[in-house]
mmCIF file of C-alpha atoms in Angstrom:
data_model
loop_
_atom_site.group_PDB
_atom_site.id
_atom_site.type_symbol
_atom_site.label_atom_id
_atom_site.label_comp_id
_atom_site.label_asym_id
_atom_site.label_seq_id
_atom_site.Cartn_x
_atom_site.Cartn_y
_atom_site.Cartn_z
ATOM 1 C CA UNK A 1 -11.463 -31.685 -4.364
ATOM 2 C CA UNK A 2 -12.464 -27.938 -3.056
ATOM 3 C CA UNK A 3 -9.895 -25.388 -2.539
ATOM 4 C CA UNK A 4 -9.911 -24.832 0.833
ATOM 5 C CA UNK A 5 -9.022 -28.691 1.349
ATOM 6 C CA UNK A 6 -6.382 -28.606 -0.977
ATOM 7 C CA UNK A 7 -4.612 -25.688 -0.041
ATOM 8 C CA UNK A 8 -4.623 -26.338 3.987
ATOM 9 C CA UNK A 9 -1.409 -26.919 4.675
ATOM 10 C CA UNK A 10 0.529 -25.164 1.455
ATOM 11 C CA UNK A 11 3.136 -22.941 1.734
ATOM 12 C CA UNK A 12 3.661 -23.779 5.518
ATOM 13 C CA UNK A 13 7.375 -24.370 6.907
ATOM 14 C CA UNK A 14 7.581 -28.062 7.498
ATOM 15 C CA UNK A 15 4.957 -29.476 5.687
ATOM 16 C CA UNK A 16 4.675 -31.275 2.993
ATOM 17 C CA UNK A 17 4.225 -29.317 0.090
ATOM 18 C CA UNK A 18 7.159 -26.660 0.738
ATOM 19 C CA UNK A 19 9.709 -29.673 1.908
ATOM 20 C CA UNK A 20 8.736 -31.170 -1.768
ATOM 21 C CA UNK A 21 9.461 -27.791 -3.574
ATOM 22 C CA UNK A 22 12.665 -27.515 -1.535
ATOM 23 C CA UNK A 23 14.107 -30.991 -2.312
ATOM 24 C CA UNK A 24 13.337 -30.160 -6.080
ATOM 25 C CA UNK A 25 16.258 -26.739 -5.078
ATOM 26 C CA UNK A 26 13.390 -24.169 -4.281
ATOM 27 C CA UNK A 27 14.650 -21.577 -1.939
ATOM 28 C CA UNK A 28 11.605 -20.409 0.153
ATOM 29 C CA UNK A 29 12.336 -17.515 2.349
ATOM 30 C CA UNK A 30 9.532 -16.869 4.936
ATOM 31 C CA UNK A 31 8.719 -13.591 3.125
ATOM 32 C CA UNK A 32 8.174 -15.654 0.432
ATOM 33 C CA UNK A 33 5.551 -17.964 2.244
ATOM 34 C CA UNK A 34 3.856 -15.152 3.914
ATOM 35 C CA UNK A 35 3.238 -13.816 0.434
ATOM 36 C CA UNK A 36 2.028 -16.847 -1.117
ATOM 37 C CA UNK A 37 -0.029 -17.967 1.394
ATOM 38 C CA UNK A 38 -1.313 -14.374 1.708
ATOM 39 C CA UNK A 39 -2.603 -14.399 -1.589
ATOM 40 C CA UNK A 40 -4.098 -17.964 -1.055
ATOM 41 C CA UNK A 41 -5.792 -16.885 1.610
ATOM 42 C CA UNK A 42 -7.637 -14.482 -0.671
ATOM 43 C CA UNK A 43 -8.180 -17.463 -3.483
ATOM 44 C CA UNK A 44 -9.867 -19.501 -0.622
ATOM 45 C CA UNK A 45 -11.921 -16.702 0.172
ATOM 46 C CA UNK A 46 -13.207 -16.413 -2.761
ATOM 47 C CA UNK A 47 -13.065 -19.822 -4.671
ATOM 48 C CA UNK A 48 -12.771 -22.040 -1.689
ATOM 49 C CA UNK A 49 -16.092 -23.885 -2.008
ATOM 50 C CA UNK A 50 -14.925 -24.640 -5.959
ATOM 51 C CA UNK A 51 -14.099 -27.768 -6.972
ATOM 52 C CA UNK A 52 -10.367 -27.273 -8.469
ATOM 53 C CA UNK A 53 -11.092 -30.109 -11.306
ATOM 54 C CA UNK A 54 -14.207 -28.113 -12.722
ATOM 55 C CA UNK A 55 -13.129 -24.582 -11.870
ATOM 56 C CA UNK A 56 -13.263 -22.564 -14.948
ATOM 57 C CA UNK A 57 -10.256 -20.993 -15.984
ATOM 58 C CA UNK A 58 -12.859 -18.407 -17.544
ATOM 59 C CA UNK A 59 -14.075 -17.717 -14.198
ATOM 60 C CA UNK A 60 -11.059 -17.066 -12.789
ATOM 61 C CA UNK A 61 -9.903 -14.356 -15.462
ATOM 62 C CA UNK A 62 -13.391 -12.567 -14.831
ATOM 63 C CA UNK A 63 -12.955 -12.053 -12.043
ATOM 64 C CA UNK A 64 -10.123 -10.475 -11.851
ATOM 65 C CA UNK A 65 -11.263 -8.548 -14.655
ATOM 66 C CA UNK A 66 -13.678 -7.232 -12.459
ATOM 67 C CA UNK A 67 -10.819 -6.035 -10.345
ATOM 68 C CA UNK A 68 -10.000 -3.267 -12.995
ATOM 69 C CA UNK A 69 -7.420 -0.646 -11.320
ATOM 70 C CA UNK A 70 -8.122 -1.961 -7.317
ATOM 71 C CA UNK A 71 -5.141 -4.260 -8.169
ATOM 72 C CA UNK A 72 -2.200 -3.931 -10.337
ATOM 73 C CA UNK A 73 -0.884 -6.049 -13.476
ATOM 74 C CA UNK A 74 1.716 -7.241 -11.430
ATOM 75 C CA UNK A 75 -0.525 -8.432 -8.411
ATOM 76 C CA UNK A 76 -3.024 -10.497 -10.613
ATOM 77 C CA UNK A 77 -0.041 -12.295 -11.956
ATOM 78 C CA UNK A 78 1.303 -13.316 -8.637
ATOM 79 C CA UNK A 79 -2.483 -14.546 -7.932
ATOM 80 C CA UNK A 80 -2.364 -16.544 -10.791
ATOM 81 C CA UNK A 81 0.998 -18.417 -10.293
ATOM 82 C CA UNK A 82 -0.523 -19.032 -6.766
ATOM 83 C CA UNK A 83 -3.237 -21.036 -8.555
ATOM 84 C CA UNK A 84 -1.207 -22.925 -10.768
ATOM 85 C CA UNK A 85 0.529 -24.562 -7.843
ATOM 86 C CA UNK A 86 -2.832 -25.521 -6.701
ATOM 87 C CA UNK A 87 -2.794 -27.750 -9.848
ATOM 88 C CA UNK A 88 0.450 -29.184 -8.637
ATOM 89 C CA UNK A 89 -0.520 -29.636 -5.244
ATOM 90 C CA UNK A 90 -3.909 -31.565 -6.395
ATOM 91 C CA UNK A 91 -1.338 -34.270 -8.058
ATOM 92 C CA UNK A 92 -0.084 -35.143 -5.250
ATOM 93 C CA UNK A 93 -2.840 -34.923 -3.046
ATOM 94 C CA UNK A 94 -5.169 -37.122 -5.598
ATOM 95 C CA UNK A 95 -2.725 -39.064 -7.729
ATOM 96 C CA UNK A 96 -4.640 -38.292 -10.754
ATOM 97 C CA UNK A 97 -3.580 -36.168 -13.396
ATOM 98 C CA UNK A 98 -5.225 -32.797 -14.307
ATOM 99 C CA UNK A 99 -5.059 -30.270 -16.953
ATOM 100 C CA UNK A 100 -3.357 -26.541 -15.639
ATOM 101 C CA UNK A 101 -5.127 -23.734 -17.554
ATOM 102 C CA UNK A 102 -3.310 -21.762 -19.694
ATOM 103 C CA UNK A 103 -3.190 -18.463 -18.299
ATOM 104 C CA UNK A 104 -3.210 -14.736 -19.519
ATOM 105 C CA UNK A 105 -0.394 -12.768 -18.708
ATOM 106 C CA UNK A 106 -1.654 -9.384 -17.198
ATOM 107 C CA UNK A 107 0.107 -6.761 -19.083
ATOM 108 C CA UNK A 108 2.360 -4.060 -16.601
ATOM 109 C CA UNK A 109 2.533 -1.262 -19.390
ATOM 110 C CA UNK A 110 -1.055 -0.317 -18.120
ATOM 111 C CA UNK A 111 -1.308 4.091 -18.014
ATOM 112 C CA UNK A 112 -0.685 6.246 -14.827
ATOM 113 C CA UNK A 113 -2.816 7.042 -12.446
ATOM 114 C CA UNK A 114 -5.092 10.261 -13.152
ATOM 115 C CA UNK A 115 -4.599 13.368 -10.526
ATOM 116 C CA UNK A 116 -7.412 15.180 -8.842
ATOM 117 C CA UNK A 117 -8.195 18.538 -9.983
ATOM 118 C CA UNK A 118 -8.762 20.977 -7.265
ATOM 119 C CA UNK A 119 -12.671 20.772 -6.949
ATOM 120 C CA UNK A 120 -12.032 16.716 -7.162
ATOM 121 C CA UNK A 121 -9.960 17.419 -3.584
ATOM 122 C CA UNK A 122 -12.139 19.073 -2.283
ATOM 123 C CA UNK A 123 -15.528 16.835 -2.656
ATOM 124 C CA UNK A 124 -12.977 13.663 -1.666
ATOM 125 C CA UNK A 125 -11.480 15.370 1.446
ATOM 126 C CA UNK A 126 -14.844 16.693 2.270
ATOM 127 C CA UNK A 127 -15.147 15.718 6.301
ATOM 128 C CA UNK A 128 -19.383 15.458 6.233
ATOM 129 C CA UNK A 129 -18.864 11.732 4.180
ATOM 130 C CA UNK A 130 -16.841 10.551 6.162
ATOM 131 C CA UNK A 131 -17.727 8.468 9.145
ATOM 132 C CA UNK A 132 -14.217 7.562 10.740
ATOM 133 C CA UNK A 133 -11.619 9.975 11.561
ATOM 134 C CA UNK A 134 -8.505 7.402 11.293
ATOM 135 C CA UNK A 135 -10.006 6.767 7.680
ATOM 136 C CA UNK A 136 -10.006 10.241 6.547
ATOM 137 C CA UNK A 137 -6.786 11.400 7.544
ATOM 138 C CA UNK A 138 -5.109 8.363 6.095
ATOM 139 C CA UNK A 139 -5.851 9.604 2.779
ATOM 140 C CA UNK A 140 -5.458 13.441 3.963
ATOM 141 C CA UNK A 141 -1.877 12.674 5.110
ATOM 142 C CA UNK A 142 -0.672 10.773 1.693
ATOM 143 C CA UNK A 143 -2.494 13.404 -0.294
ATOM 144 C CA UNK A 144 -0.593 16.392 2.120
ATOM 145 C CA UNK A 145 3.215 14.733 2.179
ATOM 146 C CA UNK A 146 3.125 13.060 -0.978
ATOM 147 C CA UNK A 147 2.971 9.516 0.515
ATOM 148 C CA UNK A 148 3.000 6.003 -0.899
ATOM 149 C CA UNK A 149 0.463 4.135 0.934
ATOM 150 C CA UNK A 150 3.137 1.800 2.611
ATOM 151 C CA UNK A 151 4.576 4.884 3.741
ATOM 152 C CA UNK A 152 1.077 5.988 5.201
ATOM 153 C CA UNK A 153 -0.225 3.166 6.692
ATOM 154 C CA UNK A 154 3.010 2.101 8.291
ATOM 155 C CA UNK A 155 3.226 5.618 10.247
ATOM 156 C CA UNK A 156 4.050 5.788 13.978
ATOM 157 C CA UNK A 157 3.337 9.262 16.256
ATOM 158 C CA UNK A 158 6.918 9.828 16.749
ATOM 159 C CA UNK A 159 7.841 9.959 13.027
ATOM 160 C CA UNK A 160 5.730 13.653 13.492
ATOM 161 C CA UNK A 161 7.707 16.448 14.869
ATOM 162 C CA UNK A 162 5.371 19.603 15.730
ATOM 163 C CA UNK A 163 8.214 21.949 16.818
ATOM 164 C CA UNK A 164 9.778 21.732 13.196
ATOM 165 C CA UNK A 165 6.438 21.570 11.582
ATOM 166 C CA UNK A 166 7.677 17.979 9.705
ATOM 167 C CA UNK A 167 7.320 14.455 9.295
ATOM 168 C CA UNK A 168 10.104 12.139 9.018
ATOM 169 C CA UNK A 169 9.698 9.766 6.539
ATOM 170 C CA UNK A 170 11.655 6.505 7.755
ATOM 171 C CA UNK A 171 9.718 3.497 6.410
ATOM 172 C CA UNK A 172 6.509 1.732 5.021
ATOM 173 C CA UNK A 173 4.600 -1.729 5.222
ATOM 174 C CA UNK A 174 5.534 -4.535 2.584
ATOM 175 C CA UNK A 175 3.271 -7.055 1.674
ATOM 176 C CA UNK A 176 3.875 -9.256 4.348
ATOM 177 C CA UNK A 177 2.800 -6.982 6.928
ATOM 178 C CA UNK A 178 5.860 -6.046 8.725
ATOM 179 C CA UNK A 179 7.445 -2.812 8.655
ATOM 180 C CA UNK A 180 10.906 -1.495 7.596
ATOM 181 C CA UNK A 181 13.182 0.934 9.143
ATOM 182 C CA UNK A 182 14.138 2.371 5.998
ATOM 183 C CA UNK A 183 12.301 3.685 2.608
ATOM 184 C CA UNK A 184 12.021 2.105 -1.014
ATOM 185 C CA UNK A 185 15.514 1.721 -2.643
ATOM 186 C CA UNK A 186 17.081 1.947 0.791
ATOM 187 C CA UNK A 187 18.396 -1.594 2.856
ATOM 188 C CA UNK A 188 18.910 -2.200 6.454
ATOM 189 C CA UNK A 189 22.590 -1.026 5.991
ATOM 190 C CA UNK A 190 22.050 1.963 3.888
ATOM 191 C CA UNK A 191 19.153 3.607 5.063
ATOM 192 C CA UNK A 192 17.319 5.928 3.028
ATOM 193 C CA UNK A 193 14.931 8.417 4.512
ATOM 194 C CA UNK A 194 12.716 12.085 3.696
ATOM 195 C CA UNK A 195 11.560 14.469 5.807
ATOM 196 C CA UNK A 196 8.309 16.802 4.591
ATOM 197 C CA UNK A 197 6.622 19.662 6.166
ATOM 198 C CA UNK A 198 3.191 19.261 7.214
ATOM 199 C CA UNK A 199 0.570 22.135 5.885
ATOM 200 C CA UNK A 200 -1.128 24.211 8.767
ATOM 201 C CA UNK A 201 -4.550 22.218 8.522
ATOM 202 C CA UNK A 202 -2.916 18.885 8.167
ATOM 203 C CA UNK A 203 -1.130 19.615 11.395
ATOM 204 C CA UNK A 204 -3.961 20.930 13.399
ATOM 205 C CA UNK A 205 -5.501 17.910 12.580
ATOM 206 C CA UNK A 206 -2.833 15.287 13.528
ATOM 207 C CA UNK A 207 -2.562 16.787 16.778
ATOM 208 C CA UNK A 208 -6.143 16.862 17.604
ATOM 209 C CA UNK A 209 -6.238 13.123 16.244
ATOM 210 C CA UNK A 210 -3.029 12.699 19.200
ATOM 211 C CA UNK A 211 -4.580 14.223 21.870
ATOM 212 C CA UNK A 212 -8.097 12.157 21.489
ATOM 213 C CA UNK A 213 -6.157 8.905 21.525
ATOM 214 C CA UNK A 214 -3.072 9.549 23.831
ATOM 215 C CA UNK A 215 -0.399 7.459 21.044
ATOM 216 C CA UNK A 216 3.203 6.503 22.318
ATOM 217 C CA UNK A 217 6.008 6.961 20.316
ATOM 218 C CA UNK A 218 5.717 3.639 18.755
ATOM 219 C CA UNK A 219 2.260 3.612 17.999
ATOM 220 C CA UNK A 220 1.101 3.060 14.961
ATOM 221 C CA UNK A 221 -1.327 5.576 14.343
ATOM 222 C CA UNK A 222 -3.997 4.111 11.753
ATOM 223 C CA UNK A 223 -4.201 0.594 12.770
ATOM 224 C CA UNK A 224 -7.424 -1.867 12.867
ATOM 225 C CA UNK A 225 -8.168 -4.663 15.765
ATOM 226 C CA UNK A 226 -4.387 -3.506 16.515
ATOM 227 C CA UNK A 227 -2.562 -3.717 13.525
ATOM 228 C CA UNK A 228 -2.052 -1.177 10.643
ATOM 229 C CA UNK A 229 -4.177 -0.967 8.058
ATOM 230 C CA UNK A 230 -4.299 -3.444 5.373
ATOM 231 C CA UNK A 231 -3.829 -2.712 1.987
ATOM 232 C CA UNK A 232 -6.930 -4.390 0.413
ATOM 233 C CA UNK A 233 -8.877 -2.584 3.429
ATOM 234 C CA UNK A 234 -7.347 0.650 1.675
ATOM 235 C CA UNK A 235 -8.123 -0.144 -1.676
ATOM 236 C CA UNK A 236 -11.506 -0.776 -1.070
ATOM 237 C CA UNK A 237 -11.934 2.071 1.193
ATOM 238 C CA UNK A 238 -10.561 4.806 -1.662
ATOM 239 C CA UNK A 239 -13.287 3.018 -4.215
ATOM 240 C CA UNK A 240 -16.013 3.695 -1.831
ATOM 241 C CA UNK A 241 -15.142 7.205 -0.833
ATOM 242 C CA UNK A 242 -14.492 8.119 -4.667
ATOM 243 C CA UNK A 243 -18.534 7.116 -4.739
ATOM 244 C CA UNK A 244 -19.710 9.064 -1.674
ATOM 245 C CA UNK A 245 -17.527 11.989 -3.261
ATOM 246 C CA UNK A 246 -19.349 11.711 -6.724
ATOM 247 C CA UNK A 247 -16.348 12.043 -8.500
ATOM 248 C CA UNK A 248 -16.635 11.076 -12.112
ATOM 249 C CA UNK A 249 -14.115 8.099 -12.699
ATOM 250 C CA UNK A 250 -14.845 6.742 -16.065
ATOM 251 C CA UNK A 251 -12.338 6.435 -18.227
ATOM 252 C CA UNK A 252 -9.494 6.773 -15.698
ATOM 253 C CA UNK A 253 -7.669 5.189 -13.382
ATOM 254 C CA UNK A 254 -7.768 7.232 -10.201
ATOM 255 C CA UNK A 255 -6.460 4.771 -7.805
ATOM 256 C CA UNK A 256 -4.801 6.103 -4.024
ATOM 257 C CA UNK A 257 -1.434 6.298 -5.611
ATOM 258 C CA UNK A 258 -3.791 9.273 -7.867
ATOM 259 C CA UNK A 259 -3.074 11.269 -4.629
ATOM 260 C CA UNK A 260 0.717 11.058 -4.622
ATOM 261 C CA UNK A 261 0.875 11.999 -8.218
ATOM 262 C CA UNK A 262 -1.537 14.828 -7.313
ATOM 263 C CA UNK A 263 0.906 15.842 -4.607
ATOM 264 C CA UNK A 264 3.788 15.986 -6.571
ATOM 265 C CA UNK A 265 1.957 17.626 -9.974
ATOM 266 C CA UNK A 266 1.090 20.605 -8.032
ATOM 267 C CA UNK A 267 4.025 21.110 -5.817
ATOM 268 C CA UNK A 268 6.227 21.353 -8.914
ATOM 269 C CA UNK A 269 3.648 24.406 -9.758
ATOM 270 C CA UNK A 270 5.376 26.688 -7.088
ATOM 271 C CA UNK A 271 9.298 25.149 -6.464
ATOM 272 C CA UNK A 272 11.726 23.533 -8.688
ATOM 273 C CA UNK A 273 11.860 19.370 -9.878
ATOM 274 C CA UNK A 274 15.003 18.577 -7.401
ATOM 275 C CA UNK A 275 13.255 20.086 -4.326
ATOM 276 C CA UNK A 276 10.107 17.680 -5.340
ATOM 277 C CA UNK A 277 12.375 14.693 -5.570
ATOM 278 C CA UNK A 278 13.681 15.244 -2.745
ATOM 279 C CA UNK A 279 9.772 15.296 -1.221
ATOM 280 C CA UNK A 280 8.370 11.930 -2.102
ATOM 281 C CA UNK A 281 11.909 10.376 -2.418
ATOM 282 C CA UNK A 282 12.942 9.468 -5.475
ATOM 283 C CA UNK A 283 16.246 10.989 -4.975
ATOM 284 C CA UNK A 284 17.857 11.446 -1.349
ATOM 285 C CA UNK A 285 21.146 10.341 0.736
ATOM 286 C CA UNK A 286 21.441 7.416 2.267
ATOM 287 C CA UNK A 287 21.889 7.648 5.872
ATOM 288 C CA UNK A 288 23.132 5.388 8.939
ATOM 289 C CA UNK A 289 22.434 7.221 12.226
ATOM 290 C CA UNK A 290 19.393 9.211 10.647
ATOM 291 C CA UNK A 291 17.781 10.598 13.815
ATOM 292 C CA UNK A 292 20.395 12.793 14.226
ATOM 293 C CA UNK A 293 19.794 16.912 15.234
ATOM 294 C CA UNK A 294 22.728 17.661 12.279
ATOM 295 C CA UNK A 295 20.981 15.489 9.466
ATOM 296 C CA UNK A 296 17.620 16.447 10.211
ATOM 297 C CA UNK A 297 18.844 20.023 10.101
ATOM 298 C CA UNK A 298 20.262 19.724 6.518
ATOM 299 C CA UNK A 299 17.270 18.069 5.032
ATOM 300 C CA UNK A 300 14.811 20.778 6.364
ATOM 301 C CA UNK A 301 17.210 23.270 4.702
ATOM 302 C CA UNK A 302 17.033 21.539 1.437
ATOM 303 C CA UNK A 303 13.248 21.472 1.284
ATOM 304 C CA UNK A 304 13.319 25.399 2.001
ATOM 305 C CA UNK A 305 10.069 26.626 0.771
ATOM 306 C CA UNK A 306 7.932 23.835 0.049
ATOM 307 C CA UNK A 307 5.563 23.958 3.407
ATOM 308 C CA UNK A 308 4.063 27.523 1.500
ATOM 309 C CA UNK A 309 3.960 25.514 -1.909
ATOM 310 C CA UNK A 310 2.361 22.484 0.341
ATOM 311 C CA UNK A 311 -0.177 25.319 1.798
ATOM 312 C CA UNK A 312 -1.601 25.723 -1.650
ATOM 313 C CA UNK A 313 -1.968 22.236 -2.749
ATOM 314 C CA UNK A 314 -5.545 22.529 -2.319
ATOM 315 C CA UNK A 315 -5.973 25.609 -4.324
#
C-alpha cells in the first residue's frame, strides 16, 4: 500500500486511527496532532509514492542523513516515530502483518553551532545577493537582537518601538504554527518577556521596510501567501544564502541559530554576562501586565549600554 493512502486520514480528530490510540489511554492534544500530522505531511511528500511493505529502512536513514545540520537530532527522531505508526496503521488497514524497522536513534549531544567572524557577516548580510527584502532582514533582525528564529518569524510591527529605539520581545512561533504571547520558559500565566535596542542601520531599515508596506499593529511582518514564515522555508533559505555568500562551511555547523550565538559572542566583547542574559533571555522577570510605561522603563534601564555594544556587532 503507498503512503499517501495509508496515512489519509491519521492523526485526524474523529477518525479512526486517533479514536483507536485513545481507547488504548492515548491522550492526544490537538498540538499534538498538528505536530504529527505536520511531520507526515513532509513523509508523504517525500515517500508518498513508496510502497510501505518494500520501503527500505536504509532509505529512510539516508535520507535524513542527507539532512546533516538543516534539522536537529531531536527533529529526525520525531520523524521517525511518525513512521513507525505508519507500520501500525498498515495492520489495520491490511490485516496482514509486517515487520517495523529497527530504527537508529539520532544522537542530541551533536556540537554547537559555529559563529560568523566579522568578514563572514559581512559577505552573508551583503544586500546585492539578495533578491527579497522580507528575506534579508529576517536574518538581519535575528543576527541584530539576538533572536531565536521563533522569535523572528513570529514578529508583529507593534512589538517595534522607534521613539525608544527597542524591540519588545513578547513571543515566537511553535511548531504548530500558532503564536504565543509570551517567550520560552514563560506560560500564559507567567509571562516572560525582553526588550533589545535596535542598532542605527537595523532601524533605518525596519522603518523603510514599514513605510513601503503600510503594516498594522498586528501584522506580522515577514509572512508568505499570508502567514509567517515557515521554518523549513527558513532553513532552506539560510543554506542557500550561505552559498550565494561563499562562505566556507565545511566542517561546521553554521546553522541560523549560528547568528544568535554570533550575537551574543560579540556583545559579551563590550558589556558584562548578566546584561547579555538579560538580551536574548535566558534570564529575565516574569511579568503579567507587561506593556506597561513603568516595566518597560526598568528593562531599558537594565540593558544600559548595549545599543553602542549592538552598534559594533559588525565590526
Amino acid at each position: 500500500m503507498k503512503i499517501k493512502e495509508l496515512s489519509q486520514t491519521m492523526f485526524v480528530r474523529g477518525e479512526d486511527q486517533v479514536s483507536r490510540l485513545e481507547m488504548l489511554g492515548k491522550n492526544l492534544s490537538d498540538k499534538t496532532l498538528s505536530q504529527k500530522r505536520r511531520l507526515l505531511d513532509l513523509i508523504v511528500g517525500r515517500f508518498g509514492e513508496e510502497d510501505l511493505e518494500s520501503l527500505p529502512s536504509a532509505k529512510i536513514i539516508k535520507y535524513l542523513f542527507s539532512l546533516d545540520v538543516a534539522r536537529s537530532s531531536s527533529w529526525k527522531n520525531h520523524y521517525l516515530q511518525v513512521f513507525k505508526e505508519l507500520y501500525g496503521e498498515y495492520v489495520w488497514k491490511t490485516g496482514l502483518e509486517i515487520v517495523v524497522p529497527t530504527f537508529p536513534r539520532f544522537s542530541n549531544s551533536s556540537k554547537k553551532a559555529d559563529v560568523f567572524s566579522t568578514d563572514e557577516l559581512n559577505q552573508f548580510f551583503n544586500c546585492a545577493i539578495w533578491d527579497d527584502e522580507a528575506e534579508f532582514l529576517l536574518f538581519y533582525v535575528t543576527v541584530n537582537c539576538g533572536l531565536r528564529m521563533g522569535e523572528a518569524r513570529g514578529l508583529k510591527a507593534k512589538q517595534f518601538n522607534f521613539k525608544k529605539h527597542i524591540l519588545i520581545v513578547d513571543g515566537f512561533i511553535r511548531f504548530d504554527g500558532s503564536r504565543t504571547n509570551f517567550n520560552k520558559s514563560g506560560s500564559i500565566r507567567e509571562k516572560k518577556i525582553r526588550v533589545v535596542f535596535l542598532p542605527t542601520e537595523l532601524e533605518r531599515k525596519i522603518k523603510s521596510y514599514f513605510r513601503r508596506n503600510d503594516f498594522s499593529g498586528e501584522d506580522f511582518i515577514f509572512k508568505r501567501n499570508g502567514k509567517p514564515f515557515r521554518a523549513e522555508f527558513c532553513d532552506r533559505l539560510f543554506k542557500r544564502m550561505l552559498e550565494k555568500s561563499s562562505i566556507e562551511n565545511r566542517g561546521r555547523k553554521l546553522t541560523p541559530h549560528s547568528l544568535r550565538y554570533t550575537y551574543v559572542t560579540r556583545m559579551r566583547r563590550y558589556i558584562n554576562g548578566e546584561v547579555v542574559r538579560l538580551l536574548v533571555g535566558h534570564t529575565s522577570q516574569e511579568m503579567t501586565d507587561y506593556y506597561t510605561k513603568p516595566l518597560i522603563e526598568d528593562m531599558i534601564k537594565q540593558i544600559a549600554g548595549s545599543r553602542e555594544a549592538a552598534e559594533k556587532l559588525f565590526s
